[in-house]
CSV table of C-alpha atoms in Angstrom, one decimal:
chain,number,residue,atom,x,y,z
A,16,MET,CA,128.6,165.5,82.5
A,17,VAL,CA,124.8,165.1,83.4
A,18,SER,CA,121.8,167.0,84.7
A,19,GLN,CA,118.4,166.0,85.8
A,20,GLY,CA,115.6,163.8,84.4
A,21,GLU,CA,112.3,164.4,82.8
A,22,SER,CA,110.5,164.5,86.2
A,23,GLY,CA,112.6,167.3,87.7
A,24,TRP,CA,115.7,166.8,85.7
A,25,LEU,CA,118.7,164.6,85.6
A,26,THR,CA,120.9,165.5,82.7
A,27,GLU,CA,123.6,163.4,81.2
A,28,LYS,CA,127.0,164.8,81.2
A,29,CYS,CA,128.4,164.9,77.7
A,30,GLY,CA,128.9,162.8,74.6
A,31,VAL,CA,132.1,162.3,72.7
A,32,ILE,CA,133.1,160.9,69.3
A,33,ALA,CA,136.2,160.4,67.3
A,34,VAL,CA,136.2,159.6,63.6
A,35,VAL,CA,139.8,158.5,62.6
A,36,GLY,CA,141.1,157.8,59.1
A,37,VAL,CA,137.8,158.2,57.3
A,38,PRO,CA,137.1,160.3,54.3
A,39,ASP,CA,134.5,163.0,54.9
A,40,ALA,CA,135.2,162.8,58.7
A,41,VAL,CA,133.8,166.3,59.3
A,42,ALA,CA,130.3,165.5,58.1
A,43,LEU,CA,130.4,162.0,59.7
A,44,SER,CA,131.5,163.4,63.1
A,45,LEU,CA,128.6,165.9,63.1
A,46,LEU,CA,126.2,163.1,62.2
A,47,GLY,CA,127.6,161.1,65.1
A,48,LEU,CA,127.3,164.0,67.5
A,49,HIS,CA,123.7,164.4,66.4
A,50,GLY,CA,123.2,160.8,67.5
A,51,LEU,CA,124.6,161.8,70.9
A,52,GLN,CA,122.6,165.0,71.2
A,53,HIS,CA,120.5,163.5,74.1
A,54,ARG,CA,123.6,163.6,76.2
A,55,GLY,CA,123.7,167.4,76.1
A,56,HIS,CA,122.6,170.1,73.8
A,57,GLU,CA,123.9,173.3,75.3
A,58,ALA,CA,126.9,173.4,73.1
A,59,PHE,CA,129.1,171.3,70.8
A,60,GLY,CA,132.6,171.4,69.5
A,61,VAL,CA,134.8,169.7,66.9
A,62,ALA,CA,138.5,169.5,66.5
A,63,PHE,CA,139.7,168.8,62.9
A,64,VAL,CA,143.1,167.2,62.4
A,65,HIS,CA,144.6,168.1,59.0
A,66,ASN,CA,148.0,168.6,57.4
A,67,GLY,CA,148.4,172.1,58.8
A,68,GLY,CA,147.7,171.0,62.4
A,69,VAL,CA,144.4,171.3,64.3
A,70,SER,CA,141.4,173.5,63.8
A,71,VAL,CA,138.8,173.7,66.6
A,72,VAL,CA,135.3,175.0,66.3
A,73,HIS,CA,132.9,175.6,69.2
A,74,ARG,CA,129.2,176.4,68.8
A,75,PHE,CA,126.3,176.9,71.2
A,76,GLY,CA,123.1,175.1,70.5
A,77,ARG,CA,122.3,171.8,68.6
A,78,VAL,CA,124.6,170.1,66.2
A,79,MET,CA,122.2,170.1,63.2
A,80,SER,CA,121.9,173.9,63.4
A,81,VAL,CA,125.2,173.9,61.6
A,82,ASN,CA,126.0,172.9,58.0
A,83,PRO,CA,129.3,171.2,57.7
A,84,GLY,CA,130.2,173.4,54.8
A,85,ASP,CA,129.8,176.5,57.0
A,86,LEU,CA,132.6,175.5,59.3
A,87,SER,CA,135.4,176.8,57.0
A,88,THR,CA,137.9,174.1,57.9
A,89,PRO,CA,140.5,172.3,55.8
A,90,PRO,CA,139.6,168.8,54.6
A,91,ALA,CA,140.2,166.3,57.5
A,92,GLU,CA,140.1,162.6,57.9
A,93,THR,CA,140.3,162.7,61.7
A,94,VAL,CA,137.9,164.6,63.9
A,95,ILE,CA,137.2,164.6,67.6
A,96,GLY,CA,133.8,165.9,68.6
A,97,HIS,CA,131.9,166.7,71.8
A,98,VAL,CA,128.4,167.6,72.9
A,99,ARG,CA,127.9,169.0,76.4
A,100,TYR,CA,125.7,170.0,79.2
A,101,SER,CA,127.6,171.8,81.9
A,102,THR,CA,128.3,170.0,85.2
A,103,SER,CA,131.5,171.7,86.1
A,104,GLY,CA,132.8,175.0,84.7
A,105,GLY,CA,129.4,176.4,83.9
A,106,SER,CA,127.7,176.9,80.5
A,107,ASP,CA,130.2,179.2,79.0
A,108,PHE,CA,132.9,176.7,77.9
A,109,SER,CA,132.5,174.0,75.4
A,110,GLN,CA,134.8,171.2,74.4
A,111,PRO,CA,137.1,169.8,73.0
A,112,VAL,CA,139.8,171.7,74.9
A,113,TYR,CA,142.7,172.7,72.8
A,114,LEU,CA,146.3,173.6,73.9
A,115,LYS,CA,149.2,174.6,71.6
A,116,CYS,CA,152.5,173.5,73.1
A,117,GLN,CA,156.0,174.3,71.8
A,118,SER,CA,156.4,171.1,69.7
A,119,TYR,CA,152.9,169.6,69.6
A,120,GLU,CA,149.2,170.2,70.0
A,121,ILE,CA,146.8,168.7,72.5
A,122,VAL,CA,143.0,168.1,72.1
A,123,VAL,CA,140.9,166.6,74.9
A,124,ALA,CA,137.2,165.7,74.8
A,125,HIS,CA,135.9,164.4,78.2
A,126,ASN,CA,132.7,162.6,79.3
A,127,GLY,CA,132.6,162.4,83.1
A,128,ASN,CA,133.7,164.5,86.0
A,129,LEU,CA,137.0,164.8,88.0
A,130,THR,CA,136.5,164.8,91.7
A,131,ASN,CA,139.9,166.4,92.5
A,132,ALA,CA,139.9,169.0,89.7
A,133,ASP,CA,139.8,172.0,92.1
A,134,GLU,CA,142.8,170.6,94.0
A,135,ILE,CA,144.8,170.1,90.9
A,136,ARG,CA,143.7,173.5,89.5
A,137,THR,CA,145.0,175.2,92.6
A,138,LYS,CA,148.3,173.4,92.4
A,139,LEU,CA,148.7,174.3,88.7
A,140,GLU,CA,148.0,177.9,89.3
A,141,SER,CA,150.5,178.0,92.2
A,142,GLU,CA,153.1,176.8,89.7
A,143,GLY,CA,152.3,179.7,87.3
A,144,CYS,CA,149.9,177.9,85.0
A,145,VAL,CA,147.2,180.1,83.5
A,146,LEU,CA,143.8,178.3,83.0
A,147,GLN,CA,141.2,179.8,80.8
A,148,SER,CA,138.1,178.2,82.4
A,149,GLU,CA,136.9,176.1,85.3
A,150,VAL,CA,136.2,173.1,83.1
A,151,ASP,CA,137.9,170.0,84.6
A,152,THR,CA,138.9,168.9,81.1
A,153,GLU,CA,141.3,171.8,80.8
A,154,VAL,CA,143.1,170.4,83.9
A,155,ILE,CA,143.7,167.2,82.0
A,156,ALA,CA,145.1,169.1,79.0
A,157,HIS,CA,147.5,171.1,81.2
A,158,LEU,CA,148.7,168.1,83.1
A,159,ILE,CA,149.6,166.4,79.8
A,160,ALA,CA,151.3,169.6,78.6
A,161,ARG,CA,153.4,169.9,81.7
A,162,SER,CA,154.4,166.3,82.0
A,163,SER,CA,158.1,165.5,81.8
A,164,ALA,CA,157.4,162.1,80.2
A,165,LYS,CA,158.8,161.6,76.7
A,166,THR,CA,156.1,160.0,74.6
A,167,PRO,CA,152.5,161.1,74.1
A,168,THR,CA,151.4,157.8,75.7
A,169,GLU,CA,153.6,158.3,78.7
A,170,LYS,CA,152.4,161.9,79.1
A,171,ILE,CA,148.8,160.9,79.1
A,172,VAL,CA,149.4,158.1,81.7
A,173,ASP,CA,151.4,160.5,83.8
A,174,ALA,CA,148.5,163.0,83.7
A,175,LEU,CA,145.8,160.6,84.4
A,176,GLN,CA,147.6,159.0,87.4
A,177,GLN,CA,147.1,162.4,89.1
A,178,VAL,CA,143.4,162.7,88.6
A,179,GLU,CA,140.4,161.0,90.3
A,180,GLY,CA,136.9,160.6,89.2
A,181,ALA,CA,135.0,159.4,86.1
A,182,TYR,CA,136.3,159.9,82.6
A,183,SER,CA,135.9,158.6,79.1
A,184,LEU,CA,138.4,160.5,77.1
A,185,LEU,CA,139.3,161.1,73.4
A,186,LEU,CA,142.6,162.8,72.9
A,187,PHE,CA,144.9,164.0,70.2
A,188,VAL,CA,148.5,164.3,71.5
A,189,GLY,CA,151.7,164.6,69.5
A,190,GLY,CA,150.1,163.5,66.2
A,191,GLU,CA,148.3,160.4,67.7
A,192,ILE,CA,144.7,159.7,68.7
A,193,PHE,CA,143.9,158.0,72.1
A,194,ALA,CA,140.8,156.7,73.8
A,195,VAL,CA,140.9,156.2,77.6
A,196,ARG,CA,138.4,155.0,80.1
A,197,ASP,CA,138.8,155.3,83.9
A,198,PRO,CA,139.6,152.2,85.8
A,199,TYR,CA,136.1,151.9,87.2
A,200,GLY,CA,134.5,152.1,83.8
A,201,ILE,CA,131.8,154.6,85.1
A,202,ARG,CA,131.0,156.2,81.7
A,203,PRO,CA,130.6,154.3,78.4
A,204,LEU,CA,132.9,154.3,75.4
A,205,SER,CA,132.5,152.1,72.4
A,206,LEU,CA,134.9,151.2,69.5
A,207,GLY,CA,133.7,150.7,65.9
A,208,LYS,CA,135.2,150.2,62.5
A,209,LEU,CA,134.2,152.2,59.4
A,210,GLY,CA,136.0,151.0,56.2
A,211,ASP,CA,139.7,151.3,56.9
A,212,GLY,CA,139.1,153.8,59.7
A,213,VAL,CA,138.0,153.8,63.3
A,214,VAL,CA,135.0,155.4,65.1
A,215,ILE,CA,134.9,155.7,68.9
A,216,ALA,CA,131.8,157.1,70.6
A,217,SER,CA,130.0,157.3,73.9
A,218,GLU,CA,127.2,155.1,72.7
A,219,THR,CA,126.7,152.5,70.0
A,220,CYS,CA,123.7,154.5,68.6
A,221,ALA,CA,126.3,157.0,67.2
A,222,LEU,CA,128.2,154.1,65.5
A,223,ASP,CA,124.9,152.9,64.0
A,224,MET,CA,124.2,156.4,62.5
A,225,LEU,CA,127.6,156.3,60.7
A,226,LYS,CA,127.0,152.6,59.6
A,227,ALA,CA,130.1,151.7,61.6
A,228,THR,CA,130.5,148.1,62.8
A,229,PHE,CA,130.6,147.8,66.5
A,230,VAL,CA,133.8,146.0,67.6
A,231,ARG,CA,133.8,146.2,71.4
A,232,ASP,CA,133.6,148.5,74.4
A,233,ILE,CA,136.8,150.3,75.5
A,234,ALA,CA,137.5,148.4,78.7
A,235,PRO,CA,137.8,150.0,82.2
A,236,GLY,CA,141.3,151.3,82.7
A,237,GLU,CA,142.2,150.8,79.0
A,238,LEU,CA,144.3,153.3,77.0
A,239,LEU,CA,143.8,152.7,73.3
A,240,ARG,CA,146.4,154.2,71.0
A,241,ILE,CA,145.6,154.8,67.3
A,242,LYS,CA,148.6,155.3,65.1
A,243,ASP,CA,148.8,154.9,61.3
A,244,GLY,CA,145.6,152.8,61.4
A,245,LYS,CA,146.9,150.4,64.0
A,246,LEU,CA,145.2,149.9,67.4
A,247,ILE,CA,147.5,149.4,70.4
A,248,SER,CA,145.8,148.5,73.7
A,249,LEU,CA,147.4,149.3,77.0
A,250,PHE,CA,146.3,148.9,80.6
A,251,PRO,CA,148.6,151.2,82.6
A,252,PHE,CA,146.4,151.9,85.6
A,253,SER,CA,145.7,149.9,88.7
A,254,GLU,CA,142.8,147.5,88.3
A,255,MET,CA,139.6,148.5,90.1
A,256,GLU,CA,136.2,147.0,90.8
A,257,ARG,CA,134.0,147.7,87.8
A,258,LYS,CA,131.4,150.4,88.6
A,259,PHE,CA,129.5,151.2,85.5
A,260,CYS,CA,126.8,153.9,86.0
A,261,ILE,CA,123.5,152.0,86.4
A,262,PHE,CA,121.6,155.1,85.5
A,263,GLU,CA,122.8,154.8,81.9
A,264,HIS,CA,120.4,151.9,81.6
A,265,VAL,CA,117.6,153.7,83.5
A,266,TYR,CA,117.7,157.1,81.7
A,267,PHE,CA,120.8,158.6,80.2
A,268,SER,CA,121.6,156.4,77.2
A,269,ARG,CA,119.4,156.1,74.1
A,270,PRO,CA,117.2,152.9,74.1
A,271,ASP,CA,118.8,151.7,70.8
A,272,SER,CA,122.3,151.6,72.3
A,273,ILE,CA,124.1,148.6,73.6
A,274,LEU,CA,126.0,149.1,76.9
A,275,GLU,CA,128.4,146.6,78.2
A,276,GLY,CA,126.7,143.9,76.1
A,277,ARG,CA,123.2,144.7,77.3
A,278,SER,CA,120.5,146.4,75.2
A,279,VAL,CA,119.3,149.6,76.9
A,280,TYR,CA,115.8,148.9,75.5
A,281,ALA,CA,115.7,145.4,77.0
A,282,SER,CA,116.9,146.8,80.3
A,283,ARG,CA,114.2,149.5,80.4
A,284,LYS,CA,111.4,147.1,79.3
A,285,GLU,CA,112.4,144.6,82.0
A,286,ILE,CA,112.6,147.4,84.5
A,287,GLY,CA,109.0,148.3,83.7
A,288,LYS,CA,108.0,144.7,84.2
A,289,GLU,CA,109.7,144.5,87.6
A,290,LEU,CA,107.9,147.7,88.5
A,291,ALA,CA,104.6,146.1,87.7
A,292,ARG,CA,105.4,143.0,89.6
A,293,GLU,CA,106.2,145.1,92.7
A,294,SER,CA,103.4,147.5,92.5
A,295,LYS,CA,100.3,146.3,90.6
A,296,ILE,CA,97.3,148.6,90.9
A,297,ASP,CA,93.7,148.6,89.7
A,298,ALA,CA,93.7,151.1,86.9
A,299,ASP,CA,92.3,151.7,83.4
A,300,MET,CA,95.6,152.5,81.5
A,301,VAL,CA,99.3,153.0,81.7
A,302,VAL,CA,100.5,156.4,80.6
A,303,PRO,CA,104.2,157.2,80.0
A,304,VAL,CA,105.9,160.5,80.6
A,305,LEU,CA,107.5,160.9,77.1
A,306,ASP,CA,110.1,160.2,76.1
A,307,SER,CA,112.0,158.9,79.1
A,308,GLY,CA,109.2,156.8,80.6
A,309,MET,CA,108.1,155.2,77.3
A,310,VAL,CA,109.9,151.8,77.3
A,311,ALA,CA,109.4,151.2,81.0
A,312,ALA,CA,105.7,152.0,80.6
A,313,LEU,CA,105.6,149.4,77.8
A,314,GLY,CA,107.1,146.8,80.1
A,315,TYR,CA,104.6,147.8,82.9
A,316,SER,CA,101.7,147.5,80.4
A,317,GLU,CA,102.7,144.1,79.2
A,318,GLU,CA,103.2,142.7,82.7
A,319,SER,CA,100.1,144.2,84.2
A,320,ARG,CA,98.0,143.6,81.1
A,321,LEU,CA,96.8,147.2,81.2
A,322,PRO,CA,96.5,149.1,77.9
A,323,LEU,CA,99.3,151.6,77.1
A,324,GLU,CA,97.9,155.0,76.1
A,325,LEU,CA,99.9,158.0,74.9
A,326,ALA,CA,97.7,160.4,76.9
A,327,ILE,CA,100.4,163.0,77.3
A,328,THR,CA,101.5,164.6,74.1
A,329,ARG,CA,105.0,165.9,73.9
A,330,ASN,CA,106.1,168.8,71.7
A,331,HIS,CA,109.4,167.6,70.3
A,332,TYR,CA,110.2,171.1,69.1
A,333,SER,CA,110.8,172.2,72.7
A,334,SER,CA,114.1,171.3,74.3
A,335,ARG,CA,114.3,168.9,77.2
A,336,SER,CA,113.6,170.7,80.5
A,337,PHE,CA,116.3,169.0,82.5
A,338,ILE,CA,119.0,170.2,80.2
A,339,GLU,CA,118.1,173.8,80.7
A,340,PRO,CA,120.7,175.4,82.9
A,341,THR,CA,118.4,177.4,85.3
A,342,PRO,CA,115.3,176.5,87.2
A,343,GLU,CA,113.4,179.5,85.8
A,344,ARG,CA,113.9,178.2,82.2
A,345,ARG,CA,113.0,174.6,83.1
A,346,SER,CA,109.7,175.6,84.7
A,347,MET,CA,108.7,177.6,81.6
A,348,LYS,CA,109.7,174.7,79.3
A,349,VAL,CA,107.2,172.2,81.0
A,350,LYS,CA,104.1,174.0,79.7
A,351,LEU,CA,105.7,174.2,76.2
A,352,LYS,CA,106.5,170.5,76.1
A,353,HIS,CA,103.5,168.6,77.3
A,354,ASN,CA,99.7,168.5,76.9
A,355,ALA,CA,97.2,166.1,78.4
A,356,ASN,CA,94.6,164.4,76.1
A,357,ARG,CA,91.2,165.0,77.8
A,358,PHE,CA,89.5,162.5,75.4
A,359,LEU,CA,91.6,159.7,76.8
A,360,LEU,CA,91.9,160.7,80.4
A,361,LYS,CA,88.5,161.9,81.5
A,362,GLY,CA,87.1,159.7,84.3
A,363,LYS,CA,90.0,157.2,84.0
A,364,LYS,CA,92.3,155.7,86.6
A,365,VAL,CA,95.9,156.2,85.4
A,366,VAL,CA,99.2,154.6,86.1
A,367,LEU,CA,101.7,157.3,85.2
A,368,VAL,CA,105.2,155.9,84.6
A,369,ASP,CA,108.4,157.9,84.6
A,370,ASP,CA,112.1,157.1,84.9
A,371,SER,CA,113.1,159.1,88.0
A,372,ILE,CA,112.2,162.0,90.3
A,373,VAL,CA,115.0,164.4,91.1
A,374,ARG,CA,113.5,167.8,92.0
A,375,GLY,CA,110.0,166.8,91.1
A,376,THR,CA,109.1,170.1,89.5
A,377,THR,CA,108.1,168.7,86.1
A,378,LEU,CA,106.2,165.7,87.5
A,379,LYS,CA,104.2,167.9,89.8
A,380,GLN,CA,103.0,170.1,87.0
A,381,LEU,CA,102.2,167.1,84.8
A,382,ILE,CA,100.1,165.6,87.6
A,383,ALA,CA,98.2,168.9,87.9
A,384,MET,CA,97.7,168.8,84.1
A,385,LEU,CA,96.2,165.3,84.3
A,386,TRP,CA,93.8,166.3,87.0
A,387,GLU,CA,92.7,169.3,84.9
A,388,ALA,CA,92.0,166.8,82.1
A,389,GLY,CA,89.5,165.0,84.3
A,390,THR,CA,91.6,162.0,85.4
A,391,SER,CA,89.9,160.2,88.4
A,392,GLU,CA,93.0,158.6,89.9
A,393,ILE,CA,96.8,159.1,89.3
A,394,HIS,CA,99.1,156.4,90.5
A,395,VAL,CA,102.7,157.4,89.9
A,396,ARG,CA,105.2,154.6,89.3
A,397,ILE,CA,108.9,155.4,89.0
A,398,SER,CA,111.2,153.0,87.3
A,399,SER,CA,114.2,153.6,89.5
A,400,PRO,CA,114.8,153.9,93.3
A,401,ARG,CA,114.7,157.2,95.1
A,402,ILE,CA,117.6,159.5,94.3
A,403,LEU,CA,118.9,160.4,97.7
A,404,ASN,CA,122.4,161.5,96.9
A,405,PRO,CA,124.2,163.8,94.5
A,406,CYS,CA,126.4,162.3,91.7
A,407,TYR,CA,130.0,163.5,91.5
A,408,TYR,CA,130.9,161.5,88.4
A,409,GLY,CA,129.3,163.6,85.7
A,410,VAL,CA,125.7,164.3,86.6
A,411,ASP,CA,124.4,167.8,87.5
A,412,THR,CA,123.0,167.0,91.0
A,413,PRO,CA,125.6,168.9,93.1
A,414,ASN,CA,123.5,169.6,96.2
A,415,LYS,CA,121.5,167.2,98.4
A,416,LYS,CA,119.0,170.0,99.2
A,417,ASP,CA,117.9,169.9,95.5
A,418,LEU,CA,116.8,166.3,95.7
A,419,ILE,CA,113.2,165.9,96.6
A,420,SER,CA,113.6,162.3,98.0
A,421,ALA,CA,116.3,163.5,100.4
A,422,ASN,CA,114.2,166.2,101.8
A,423,ILE,CA,110.6,165.0,101.8
A,424,PRO,CA,109.6,161.7,103.6
A,425,LEU,CA,108.4,159.0,101.2
A,426,GLY,CA,104.9,159.0,102.9
A,427,GLU,CA,104.5,162.7,102.2
A,428,MET,CA,105.8,162.8,98.7
A,429,SER,CA,102.6,161.7,96.9
A,430,VAL,CA,100.8,164.5,98.7
A,431,TYR,CA,103.4,167.0,97.7
A,432,LEU,CA,103.2,165.9,94.1
A,433,GLY,CA,99.4,165.7,94.1
A,434,ALA,CA,99.3,162.0,93.2
A,435,THR,CA,96.8,159.4,94.4
A,436,SER,CA,99.7,157.0,95.1
A,437,LEU,CA,103.5,156.8,94.5
A,438,TYR,CA,105.8,153.9,94.2
A,439,PHE,CA,109.6,153.7,93.4
A,440,LEU,CA,111.2,150.5,92.0
A,441,THR,CA,113.3,148.8,94.7
A,442,LEU,CA,117.1,148.7,94.2
A,443,GLU,CA,116.8,144.9,94.2
A,444,GLY,CA,114.2,145.1,91.4
A,445,LEU,CA,116.5,147.4,89.4
A,446,TYR,CA,119.4,145.0,89.6
A,447,ARG,CA,117.2,142.0,88.7
A,448,ALA,CA,116.0,143.9,85.6
A,449,VAL,CA,119.4,145.1,84.5
A,450,SER,CA,121.7,142.2,85.5
A,451,GLY,CA,119.5,139.3,86.3
A,452,SER,CA,120.7,139.2,89.9
A,453,GLU,CA,120.0,141.2,93.0
A,454,LYS,CA,123.7,141.3,93.8
A,455,ARG,CA,125.1,144.8,93.7
A,456,ILE,CA,128.1,144.1,91.5
A,457,ASP,CA,129.6,145.9,88.5
A,458,PHE,CA,127.5,149.0,88.9
A,459,CYS,CA,127.8,152.4,90.6
A,460,ASP,CA,124.5,153.1,92.4
A,461,ALA,CA,125.7,155.9,94.7
A,462,CYS,CA,122.8,158.2,93.7
A,463,PHE,CA,120.5,155.7,95.4
A,464,THR,CA,122.7,154.3,98.2
A,465,GLY,CA,125.4,156.9,98.9
A,466,ASP,CA,128.0,154.2,98.4
A,467,TYR,CA,130.6,156.2,96.4
A,468,PRO,CA,133.3,154.1,94.7
A,469,ILE,CA,135.7,157.1,94.3
A,470,LYS,CA,136.5,159.5,97.1
A,471,CYS,CA,135.6,163.1,96.6
A,472,LEU,CA,134.9,166.1,98.8
A,473,GLY,CA,131.5,166.0,100.4
A,474,THR,CA,130.8,162.3,100.0
A,475,PRO,CA,129.3,160.7,103.1
A,476,GLN,CA,131.3,157.4,102.6
A,477,ASN,CA,133.9,156.1,100.2
A,478,LYS,CA,135.1,152.7,99.2
């Protein structure tokens, strides 16, 4: 699931990890989850698979606030973990979801969002099923539990053929571990090797932290079964056009991750260069909004030959505003997180680079802060197109009324924000930077275009 960026907030969904067949899997899984903390820090959970069955622990807050020795779990060589920001189901329910059936146990960790979860939930409840939350992941677990199919693999396939939306899943069903990615491949999922064991995670940065060797990405529509150390790959779902979320390259993923064979850092730096080519301006310096605008600002600086200055200091001991669940908390966090450097800014013309504008609340306050520091001009440059539409695939932008670009004309937005000028990277420029071509293939860009690849309630158009 995801929420909203540094300039008003777009928060990534969730992060998942599985450490399978590895000694000290508990500590390693927590380390891997720490590497995925940017994908959500409201809560985390871990499911430990041991000889006595499955033990599940859920905690609010950040992963490193917990010592592995304090979890009071039996030794385990297989662990499934999850960090989350709430997109559906609110902030009160963390994953992995656990179900105890008559003859087997089910664990599900989910990164994404089901677009028909409400419909399935209503059907399940009408059949007498009692659900404990509104989290869409629980729907998947119950569909598996209620499946009449015989094997764990068949039960999972049966369940997922009933759902629609984006999902990268890690599951424990009937004593076996599975990794599944939706047929569109909207959310990332990577496979690695660690000794004789396996690590699967939302991003390669988590594999790096565990010193696991990257093997490949889980393919769109793939169901990977892990049994007794063996990997069995199946493709049981109808093949769809690949639609990887392009915003993973713009903002969501860590810059040291590799997504679908492409360095996130390289993408963001090239995005910044494209932005400079499209919107050069007479200025004294380039200033990034930290941390999300840093790499794009570096690219802008190199292309424009303007010096990069870290004129906004960020307090890293304050949590990211876009991940805070309520507007009141987000607004308060802005002042705690940033401070403008008067020594660098006084009398200067500044190019302020950020990744996106969603609500615009943070950016508006930052611009006011720069004026107070004596800046003479503030030219805002955004390293993505205007976000005009909500995401239904795991990002917390449920209402179009919350999106500043959908409600304020472009010509009026700079006045609203208090900037001297404002420019958004074009969609063509984004594609040139990320894929080397202006052709809109292989990516989901619905937040910019409204072209939704998967049908869901409220979408203006579907493909």
